[in-house]
Coordinates of C-alpha atoms and ligand atoms in Angstrom, one line a residue:
M50 CA 0.0 0.0 0.0
E51 CA 1.2 3.5 -0.8
P52 CA 2.5 5.3 2.3
L53 CA 0.3 8.3 1.6
V54 CA -2.9 6.2 1.4
L55 CA -1.8 4.5 4.7
L56 CA -1.4 7.9 6.4
V57 CA -4.7 9.2 5.2
G58 CA -6.3 5.9 6.3
V59 CA -4.8 6.3 9.8
A60 CA -5.9 10.0 10.0
V61 CA -9.5 9.1 9.0
A62 CA -9.6 6.2 11.6
V63 CA -8.2 8.5 14.4
T64 CA -10.7 11.2 13.6
F65 CA -13.5 8.7 13.5
L66 CA -12.4 7.2 16.8
F67 CA -11.3 10.2 18.8
G68 CA -12.6 13.2 16.8
G69 CA -15.7 13.6 19.0
H70 CA -13.6 13.5 22.2
V71 CA -11.1 16.1 20.9
A72 CA -13.9 18.4 19.7
R73 CA -15.5 18.1 23.2
L74 CA -12.2 19.0 24.8
L75 CA -11.7 22.0 22.5
T76 CA -15.2 23.2 23.2
Q77 CA -14.8 22.9 27.0
R78 CA -11.4 24.7 26.8
A79 CA -13.0 27.5 24.7
R80 CA -15.8 27.8 27.3
L81 CA -13.3 27.9 30.2
R82 CA -11.3 30.6 28.5
R83 CA -14.4 32.7 27.7
Q84 CA -15.7 32.5 31.3
V85 CA -12.3 33.2 32.9
D86 CA -11.7 36.1 30.6
R87 CA -14.9 37.7 31.7
L88 CA -13.1 38.5 34.9
P89 CA -10.8 41.6 35.0
G90 CA -7.1 41.0 35.0
P91 CA -3.9 42.1 33.3
T92 CA -3.3 41.5 29.5
A93 CA -2.6 37.9 28.8
F94 CA -0.2 37.0 26.0
P95 CA -0.4 33.8 23.9
V96 CA 1.6 30.9 25.5
L97 CA 3.0 33.1 28.3
G98 CA -0.4 34.2 29.7
T99 CA 0.3 36.7 32.5
T100 CA 3.4 34.9 33.7
H101 CA 5.7 37.8 32.9
H102 CA 4.3 39.6 36.0
F103 CA 5.8 36.9 38.2
L104 CA 9.0 36.3 36.2
L105 CA 9.9 39.9 36.5
T106 CA 9.1 40.3 40.2
P107 CA 11.6 39.1 42.8
R108 CA 10.1 37.0 45.6
A109 CA 10.6 39.8 48.1
D110 CA 8.2 42.1 46.1
K111 CA 5.6 39.5 45.3
L112 CA 3.1 40.6 48.0
K113 CA 3.5 44.2 46.8
M114 CA 2.8 43.1 43.3
Y115 CA -0.3 41.3 44.3
N116 CA -1.4 44.3 46.3
E117 CA -1.0 46.5 43.2
L118 CA -3.1 44.0 41.1
I119 CA -5.8 43.9 43.7
K120 CA -6.0 47.7 43.8
K121 CA -6.2 47.8 40.0
Y122 CA -8.5 44.9 39.3
G123 CA -10.5 44.5 42.5
P124 CA -11.1 41.6 44.9
V125 CA -11.7 38.9 42.3
F126 CA -9.5 38.9 39.2
R127 CA -7.8 36.4 36.9
L128 CA -4.3 35.5 35.8
W129 CA -3.1 33.0 33.3
T130 CA 0.0 31.0 34.3
T131 CA 0.8 30.0 30.7
S132 CA -2.4 28.2 29.8
I133 CA -3.6 27.5 33.4
P134 CA -6.4 29.9 34.6
D135 CA -5.9 31.3 38.1
V136 CA -8.6 33.2 39.9
I137 CA -7.4 35.3 42.8
L138 CA -9.9 35.6 45.7
T139 CA -9.3 38.1 48.4
K140 CA -12.7 38.4 50.2
P141 CA -13.7 36.1 53.0
Q142 CA -17.3 36.1 51.6
H143 CA -16.0 34.3 48.6
Y144 CA -14.2 31.5 50.4
E145 CA -17.0 29.5 51.9
A146 CA -18.3 28.1 48.6
I147 CA -14.8 26.7 47.9
I148 CA -13.0 25.7 51.1
N149 CA -16.1 24.4 52.9
S150 CA -17.3 22.3 50.0
P151 CA -16.4 18.6 49.5
K152 CA -16.5 19.3 45.7
H153 CA -13.2 21.3 45.8
L154 CA -10.8 19.2 47.8
E155 CA -8.3 18.7 45.1
K156 CA -5.0 20.7 45.5
S157 CA -3.9 22.7 42.4
G158 CA -0.8 22.2 40.3
F159 CA 0.9 24.6 42.7
Y160 CA 1.7 21.6 45.0
K161 CA 3.0 19.2 42.3
F162 CA 6.6 20.3 42.8
M163 CA 6.4 18.7 46.2
F164 CA 5.5 15.3 44.8
P165 CA 9.0 14.0 44.4
W166 CA 9.7 14.7 48.1
L167 CA 6.3 14.2 49.8
G168 CA 4.6 11.9 47.3
T169 CA 0.9 12.0 48.1
G170 CA 1.0 12.6 51.9
L171 CA -1.9 14.5 53.5
V172 CA -0.8 18.0 52.2
T173 CA -0.6 16.9 48.5
S174 CA -3.0 14.0 48.1
S175 CA -6.6 14.2 46.9
G176 CA -9.6 11.9 46.4
Q177 CA -10.1 8.6 48.2
K178 CA -6.5 8.4 49.3
W179 CA -6.6 11.8 51.1
H180 CA -10.0 10.9 52.6
S181 CA -9.0 7.6 54.1
H182 CA -5.6 8.9 55.3
R183 CA -7.1 11.9 56.9
K184 CA -9.6 9.6 58.8
M185 CA -6.7 7.3 59.9
I186 CA -4.4 10.1 61.0
T187 CA -6.9 12.4 62.8
P188 CA -6.7 10.3 66.1
A189 CA -3.0 10.9 66.2
F190 CA -3.7 14.6 67.1
H191 CA -6.0 13.7 70.0
L192 CA -5.5 15.9 73.0
S193 CA -4.2 13.0 75.1
I194 CA -1.4 12.4 72.6
L195 CA -0.6 16.1 72.3
D196 CA -0.3 16.1 76.1
S197 CA 2.5 13.5 75.9
F198 CA 4.4 15.9 73.6
I199 CA 4.4 18.8 76.1
E200 CA 7.5 17.3 77.6
V201 CA 9.3 17.2 74.2
F202 CA 8.3 20.9 73.7
A203 CA 9.8 21.8 77.1
D204 CA 13.0 19.8 76.7
N205 CA 13.7 21.6 73.4
C206 CA 12.6 25.0 74.6
A207 CA 15.0 24.7 77.5
I208 CA 17.8 24.2 75.0
L209 CA 16.6 27.2 73.0
V210 CA 16.6 29.5 76.1
D211 CA 20.2 28.2 76.8
K212 CA 21.3 29.0 73.3
L213 CA 19.8 32.4 73.4
A214 CA 21.6 33.1 76.7
R215 CA 24.8 33.5 74.6
R216 CA 23.3 36.3 72.6
A217 CA 21.3 38.0 75.3
G218 CA 22.6 41.4 76.6
G219 CA 24.5 42.0 73.4
S220 CA 23.7 43.7 70.2
G221 CA 21.0 42.5 67.8
F222 CA 21.0 39.2 66.0
D223 CA 18.7 37.2 63.7
I224 CA 16.5 35.0 65.9
F225 CA 14.8 33.2 63.0
P226 CA 17.4 30.4 62.7
Y227 CA 17.4 29.7 66.4
I228 CA 13.6 29.3 66.4
T229 CA 13.7 27.2 63.2
R230 CA 16.2 24.7 64.7
C231 CA 14.1 24.4 67.9
A232 CA 11.0 23.8 65.8
L233 CA 12.9 21.1 63.9
D234 CA 14.0 19.3 67.0
I235 CA 10.5 19.3 68.2
I236 CA 8.9 18.0 65.0
C237 CA 11.6 15.4 64.6
E238 CA 11.1 14.0 68.0
T239 CA 7.3 14.1 67.8
A240 CA 6.9 12.9 64.3
M241 CA 9.7 10.3 64.1
G242 CA 10.6 9.7 67.7
V243 CA 14.3 10.5 67.1
A244 CA 16.4 13.4 68.2
I245 CA 18.4 15.1 65.5
H246 CA 19.8 17.7 67.8
A247 CA 19.5 20.5 65.3
Q248 CA 20.1 23.1 68.0
E249 CA 23.3 21.4 69.2
N250 CA 24.5 20.7 65.7
A251 CA 23.3 23.5 63.5
D252 CA 25.4 22.3 60.6
S253 CA 24.0 18.8 60.5
E254 CA 23.5 17.3 57.0
Y255 CA 19.8 16.6 57.6
V256 CA 19.1 20.2 58.8
R257 CA 20.9 21.8 55.9
T258 CA 19.2 19.4 53.4
L259 CA 15.7 20.1 54.8
S260 CA 16.2 23.9 54.4
D261 CA 17.7 23.3 50.9
I262 CA 14.8 21.3 49.6
V263 CA 12.3 23.8 50.8
E264 CA 14.2 26.6 49.0
L265 CA 14.8 24.5 45.8
T266 CA 11.0 23.7 45.6
A267 CA 10.1 27.4 45.8
H268 CA 12.9 28.2 43.3
R269 CA 11.6 25.7 40.8
R270 CA 8.0 26.8 41.2
E271 CA 8.9 30.4 40.5
R272 CA 10.6 29.6 37.2
I273 CA 8.3 28.2 34.5
W274 CA 11.2 26.9 32.4
L275 CA 12.1 24.6 35.3
H276 CA 8.6 23.1 35.4
S277 CA 9.6 20.4 32.9
D278 CA 11.3 17.4 34.7
F279 CA 13.7 17.0 31.8
V280 CA 14.9 20.6 32.1
F281 CA 14.9 20.8 35.9
Y282 CA 16.9 17.5 36.5
N283 CA 19.5 18.6 34.0
T284 CA 20.2 21.9 35.9
S285 CA 22.5 22.2 38.9
A286 CA 19.4 23.0 41.0
G287 CA 17.7 19.8 39.8
R288 CA 20.8 17.7 40.6
R289 CA 21.0 19.2 44.1
Y290 CA 17.3 18.5 44.5
K291 CA 17.9 14.8 43.7
K292 CA 20.7 14.6 46.3
C293 CA 18.4 16.2 48.9
L294 CA 15.7 13.6 48.1
D295 CA 18.2 10.8 48.6
I296 CA 19.4 12.2 52.0
L297 CA 16.0 13.0 53.4
Q298 CA 14.1 10.0 52.2
G299 CA 17.0 7.7 53.1
F300 CA 16.9 9.1 56.6
T301 CA 13.2 8.7 57.1
K302 CA 13.2 5.1 55.6
E303 CA 16.0 4.1 58.0
V304 CA 14.1 5.6 61.0
I305 CA 10.9 3.7 59.9
Q306 CA 12.8 0.4 59.7
K307 CA 14.5 0.9 63.1
R308 CA 11.3 2.0 64.7
K309 CA 9.4 -1.0 63.3
A310 CA 12.0 -3.4 64.7
V311 CA 11.8 -1.8 68.2
L312 CA 8.0 -1.8 68.1
S313 CA 7.8 -5.5 67.1
R314 CA 10.3 -6.4 69.8
E315 CA 8.3 -4.4 72.4
M316 CA 5.1 -6.0 71.2
K317 CA 6.5 -9.5 71.9
I318 CA 7.5 -8.5 75.4
D319 CA 4.1 -6.9 75.8
H320 CA 2.3 -10.2 75.2
V321 CA 4.0 -11.5 78.3
S322 CA 3.3 -8.4 80.5
A323 CA 0.2 -6.9 79.0
D324 CA 0.1 -3.2 79.8
E325 CA -3.2 -1.6 78.9
D326 CA -1.9 2.0 78.9
S327 CA 1.1 1.3 76.8
P328 CA 0.4 -1.4 74.2
C329 CA 3.7 -0.9 72.5
G330 CA 5.7 -0.5 75.6
I331 CA 6.9 2.8 74.4
K332 CA 5.9 5.5 76.8
K333 CA 6.0 8.5 74.5
K334 CA 4.7 7.6 71.2
A335 CA 5.7 9.5 68.1
F336 CA 3.3 10.0 65.1
L337 CA 5.4 7.3 63.3
D338 CA 4.5 4.7 66.0
L339 CA 0.9 5.4 65.5
L340 CA 1.2 5.1 61.8
I341 CA 3.0 1.8 62.2
E342 CA 0.3 0.6 64.6
I343 CA -2.4 1.5 62.0
A344 CA -0.4 -0.4 59.3
S345 CA 0.0 -3.5 61.4
K346 CA -3.6 -3.6 62.5
D347 CA -5.3 -2.9 59.2
G348 CA -2.5 -3.4 56.7
K349 CA -3.8 -0.2 55.2
L350 CA -0.6 1.7 55.0
S351 CA 2.5 0.6 53.1
D352 CA 6.0 1.6 54.1
E353 CA 6.1 4.1 51.3
E354 CA 2.8 5.7 52.5
I355 CA 4.2 5.9 56.0
R356 CA 7.3 7.6 54.7
E357 CA 5.2 10.1 52.7
E358 CA 3.2 11.0 55.8
V359 CA 6.2 11.3 58.1
D360 CA 8.0 13.5 55.6
T361 CA 4.8 15.6 55.2
F362 CA 4.8 16.2 59.0
M363 CA 8.4 17.2 58.9
F364 CA 7.7 19.7 56.2
A365 CA 4.3 21.0 57.3
G366 CA 5.2 21.0 61.0
H367 CA 8.5 23.0 61.3
D368 CA 8.7 26.0 59.0
T369 CA 5.2 27.1 59.8
T370 CA 5.6 27.1 63.5
A371 CA 9.0 28.7 63.2
S372 CA 7.5 31.5 61.1
C373 CA 4.7 32.0 63.6
V374 CA 6.9 32.2 66.6
S375 CA 9.5 34.5 64.9
W376 CA 6.8 37.0 63.7
T377 CA 5.2 37.0 67.1
M378 CA 8.5 37.8 68.7
F379 CA 9.0 40.5 66.1
M380 CA 5.6 42.1 66.9
M381 CA 6.1 41.9 70.7
G382 CA 9.5 43.5 70.2
H383 CA 7.7 46.4 68.7
H384 CA 5.0 46.6 71.3
P385 CA 6.6 46.5 74.8
E386 CA 3.3 47.2 76.5
I387 CA 1.8 44.1 74.9
Q388 CA 4.9 42.1 75.8
E389 CA 4.5 43.3 79.4
K390 CA 0.9 42.1 79.5
V391 CA 2.0 38.7 78.3
F392 CA 4.7 38.6 81.0
V393 CA 2.1 39.5 83.6
E394 CA -0.1 36.6 82.4
L395 CA 2.9 34.3 82.6
S396 CA 3.8 35.5 86.1
E397 CA 0.2 34.8 87.2
I398 CA 0.5 31.2 86.0
F399 CA 4.1 30.4 87.1
G400 CA 4.8 32.9 90.0
D401 CA 8.4 32.8 90.9
S402 CA 8.7 29.1 90.1
Q403 CA 11.0 27.9 87.3
R404 CA 8.7 24.9 86.6
R405 CA 7.9 23.8 83.1
P406 CA 4.5 24.4 81.6
T407 CA 1.7 21.8 81.6
M408 CA -1.0 21.4 79.0
K409 CA -3.4 23.3 81.4
D410 CA -0.9 26.2 81.7
L411 CA -0.6 26.4 78.0
Q412 CA -4.3 26.4 77.5
G413 CA -4.7 29.0 80.2
M414 CA -2.5 31.6 78.3
K415 CA -5.5 33.5 77.0
Y416 CA -3.8 36.8 76.3
L417 CA -0.8 35.2 74.6
D418 CA -3.3 33.3 72.5
R419 CA -4.7 36.6 71.2
V420 CA -1.3 37.9 70.5
I421 CA -0.4 34.9 68.5
K422 CA -3.7 35.1 66.5
E423 CA -3.2 38.8 65.8
T424 CA 0.3 38.0 64.5
L425 CA -1.0 35.2 62.4
R426 CA -3.5 37.7 61.0
L427 CA -0.8 40.1 59.9
Y428 CA 1.8 37.5 59.1
P429 CA 0.0 34.2 58.2
A430 CA 2.6 31.5 58.1
V431 CA 0.8 30.1 55.0
P432 CA 0.0 33.2 53.1
M433 CA -2.1 31.6 50.3
I434 CA -3.6 28.2 49.5
Q435 CA -4.9 26.8 46.2
R436 CA -7.5 24.5 44.9
T437 CA -8.5 23.1 41.5
L438 CA -12.3 23.7 41.3
G439 CA -14.2 20.5 40.9
E440 CA -17.3 22.2 39.5
D441 CA -18.4 25.7 38.5
V442 CA -18.6 28.2 41.3
R443 CA -20.7 31.3 41.3
I444 CA -19.0 34.3 42.9
D445 CA -21.2 37.4 42.9
D446 CA -22.4 37.6 39.3
C447 CA -19.5 35.6 37.8
V448 CA -19.3 31.9 37.2
I449 CA -15.8 30.5 37.8
P450 CA -15.6 27.3 35.7
A451 CA -14.5 23.9 36.9
G452 CA -10.8 23.3 36.3
T453 CA -9.8 26.8 37.3
N454 CA -7.2 27.2 39.9
A455 CA -8.7 29.1 42.8
I456 CA -6.1 31.1 44.9
I457 CA -7.3 31.9 48.4
M458 CA -5.2 34.9 49.4
I459 CA -5.2 34.5 53.2
Y460 CA -2.6 37.3 53.6
F461 CA -5.0 39.8 51.9
A462 CA -8.2 38.5 53.4
H463 CA -6.8 39.1 56.8
R464 CA -6.3 42.8 55.9
N465 CA -9.8 43.4 54.7
P466 CA -11.0 46.6 56.4
E467 CA -14.6 45.4 56.4
H468 CA -13.6 42.8 59.0
F469 CA -10.6 44.5 60.6
P470 CA -11.3 48.2 60.5
D471 CA -7.7 49.3 61.1
P472 CA -6.0 46.4 59.3
E473 CA -2.3 47.3 59.7
Q474 CA -2.7 48.1 63.4
F475 CA -1.4 45.3 65.7
D476 CA -4.2 44.8 68.2
P477 CA -4.6 41.5 70.0
D478 CA -8.0 42.6 71.2
N479 CA -9.2 41.9 67.7
F480 CA -9.5 38.4 69.1
L481 CA -11.6 39.2 72.2
P482 CA -14.6 36.8 72.2
E483 CA -17.1 39.7 71.7
R484 CA -15.2 40.9 68.6
V485 CA -14.8 37.5 67.1
Q486 CA -18.4 36.7 67.6
G487 CA -19.8 39.1 65.0
R488 CA -17.0 38.5 62.4
H489 CA -17.3 36.6 59.2
H490 CA -16.3 33.0 59.8
F491 CA -13.7 33.1 57.0
A492 CA -12.2 36.5 57.9
F493 CA -9.4 34.8 59.8
I494 CA -8.2 31.5 58.4
P495 CA -4.5 31.0 59.1
F496 CA -5.0 27.3 59.4
S497 CA -7.4 27.2 56.4
A498 CA -10.9 25.9 57.1
G499 CA -13.3 23.2 56.1
P500 CA -12.4 19.5 55.6
R501 CA -8.8 20.3 54.5
N502 CA -8.0 22.5 57.3
C503 CA -4.7 22.1 59.2
I504 CA -4.7 18.8 61.0
G505 CA -1.8 20.1 63.2
K506 CA -3.5 23.3 64.4
R507 CA -3.8 22.4 68.1
F508 CA -0.3 20.9 68.1
A509 CA 1.0 24.1 66.5
L510 CA -0.7 26.5 68.9
L511 CA 0.6 24.5 72.0
E512 CA 4.1 24.4 70.6
V513 CA 4.1 28.1 69.7
K514 CA 2.9 29.0 73.2
A515 CA 5.5 26.8 74.8
M516 CA 8.3 28.4 72.8
L517 CA 7.1 31.9 73.5
A518 CA 6.5 31.3 77.2
F519 CA 10.0 29.9 77.7
V520 CA 11.7 32.8 76.0
L521 CA 9.5 35.6 77.4
R522 CA 9.9 34.4 81.0
K523 CA 13.6 34.8 80.6
Y524 CA 14.1 37.7 78.3
K525 CA 12.7 41.0 77.1
I526 CA 12.6 41.3 73.4
R527 CA 13.3 44.4 71.4
S528 CA 12.9 44.5 67.6
L529 CA 15.7 46.4 65.9
E530 CA 14.0 46.9 62.5
G531 CA 10.8 48.6 61.5
R532 CA 7.9 46.7 60.1
E533 CA 8.5 48.3 56.6
A534 CA 12.1 47.2 56.6
V535 CA 11.3 43.6 57.3
N536 CA 9.9 42.3 54.0
P537 CA 7.6 39.3 54.3
M538 CA 8.2 37.0 51.4
P539 CA 5.8 34.2 50.3
A540 CA 8.1 31.2 49.7
L541 CA 6.4 28.0 50.8
V542 CA 5.7 29.8 54.1
L543 CA 5.9 33.5 54.9
K544 CA 9.5 34.4 55.8
P545 CA 11.3 37.7 56.5
L546 CA 13.7 38.6 53.6
H547 CA 16.7 39.2 55.9
G548 CA 15.6 37.4 59.1
I549 CA 14.3 39.1 62.2
T550 CA 16.8 41.1 64.1
V551 CA 16.1 41.5 67.8
A552 CA 18.0 42.3 71.0
L553 CA 17.3 40.3 74.2
T554 CA 17.7 41.6 77.7
P555 CA 17.7 39.0 80.5
R556 CA 14.9 39.5 83.1
T557 CA 16.2 39.6 86.6
Ligands
HEM845 C1 1.5 28.0 62.9 C2 1.6 26.8 62.4 C3 0.8 26.3 61.2 C4 0.1 26.9 60.3 C5 -0.2 28.4 60.2 C6 -0.5 25.9 59.4 C7 -1.3 26.2 58.4 C8 -1.9 25.3 57.5 C9 -2.7 25.6 56.4 C10 -3.2 26.9 55.9 C11 -3.0 24.4 55.8 C12 -3.9 24.2 54.5 C13 -2.9 24.1 53.4 C14 -3.5 24.0 52.1 O1 -4.8 23.9 51.9 O2 -2.8 24.1 51.1 C15 -2.4 23.3 56.5 C16 -2.5 22.0 56.3 C17 -1.8 21.0 56.9 N1 -1.0 21.2 58.1 FE1 -0.6 22.9 59.0 N2 0.0 24.7 59.8 C18 0.7 24.8 60.9 C19 1.4 23.8 61.6 C20 1.3 22.5 61.4 C21 1.9 21.4 62.1 C22 2.7 21.7 63.4 C23 1.6 20.3 61.5 C24 2.0 18.8 61.9 C25 2.4 18.5 63.0 C26 0.8 20.6 60.3 C27 0.3 19.6 59.5 C28 -0.5 19.9 58.4 C29 -1.0 18.9 57.5 C30 -0.6 17.4 57.5 C31 -1.8 19.6 56.6 C32 -2.6 19.0 55.4 C33 -4.0 18.7 55.9 C34 -5.0 18.1 54.9 O3 -4.9 18.5 53.7 O4 -5.7 17.2 55.3 N3 0.6 21.9 60.3 N4 -1.7 23.9 57.6

């Protein structure tokens, strides 16, 4: 048969078989484009969309750039990241239909650059896997389990206070790395049950690698030419990223194997001396132990799935709390009168005693709680979250079509003057019960909301309070840079561009 005849034959067959499908996809795509383009937004170019806005803006200026776009196009506008439609939402009134709905639980492509590291752990998974894992893991955050972690918080906060003693009384220094290392020690011990001693050994390979992988993930996401695996893994950043994966995942896998061996030994001993309170014989259980127990009971979690969840905790549970504690110190360093009120509250709880806090003490720190919340309002550790819409959503008089990437701008929602009349003013009384009562439910969502809210919220708030209480009982904090000088940057979490410079004065 002539090759031309063969080619035409194949083309006719393909059109016959798939033509309807292709035509449907093209019609859907054209409808999506028409609907999204009804929203205001900057000029979109073919292929590039509006990506040039981001390519030309350094990370430190991204929030300013979004602010300009909001001023120009209003609270709901669209962008095109190449051919992917993004709708930016800045008003709490618009969030309910998305984050409260079981129809929009899927995370957007924004998270896909975490897949090589975290696989489909809780943060990145969707569908049935997310649903069943969320159900399995939720009991691991029960108050009784969190209670057993207070001791870990205290052990590591005591080291933090010691480390800070060397800087106290002197000139200013960046407190952010100290807080980050303490948060890392805490999450490592609570998630994996091992101590990595990040505070004692700041230059450990694991600590450096964790910080590198977070930075490399943000670096890749910001550069569209690195989105292709082929290109990325052939750059020096991609090769470094691969090395990071080997180190981090190798470490977690080894910990899982060792922990499994210990647990199975303990379980055998346990059959002889049955101990109701401690079925595994391990007094202080890490999240990993609970995951291994679930796996051994129901066989529902493979080793790789356990690894994904443990690495997810390591990622989600350290930078976020470190950001929250550091920004809270920064704000208290600017508001000595507020800091003093926190100190008075701590003195009422502890008196002259040097004892460690209990769960009840931490829960009783009501004023500190308001200070933390007000900080999370102005400096939310997670400044934006994203979802791929599972079906069309009506926002005012617009329909945002299924398949669009909805960007929930927590950072800007928290500054909405309708809900916070003087938005830039730091006022912990914004969280007095009477003020909270009348406010829109989604006006303050640092831990997101709805079914995919932060599973670690209670853990985080207890840890943050423990760290702050330890430091504030010992030192007075003074911030040495103004708020305008400390540029918050949205990487994966909200970080200050050049750290947070404070001076500490020991309390007598
Ligand atoms: C101040 C500290 C924290 C803040 C502000 C925070 C905030 C958030 C936010 C906004 C989300 C939703 C993310 C999204 O939809 O993309 C989230 C999810 C999550 N967080 Fe946190 N987080 C904090 C601490 C923690 C801690 C300490 C842990 C673990 C120990 C943790 C574990 C998680 C997990 C596993 C998810 C995914 C939940 C799911 O999708 O089912 N977080 N967090």
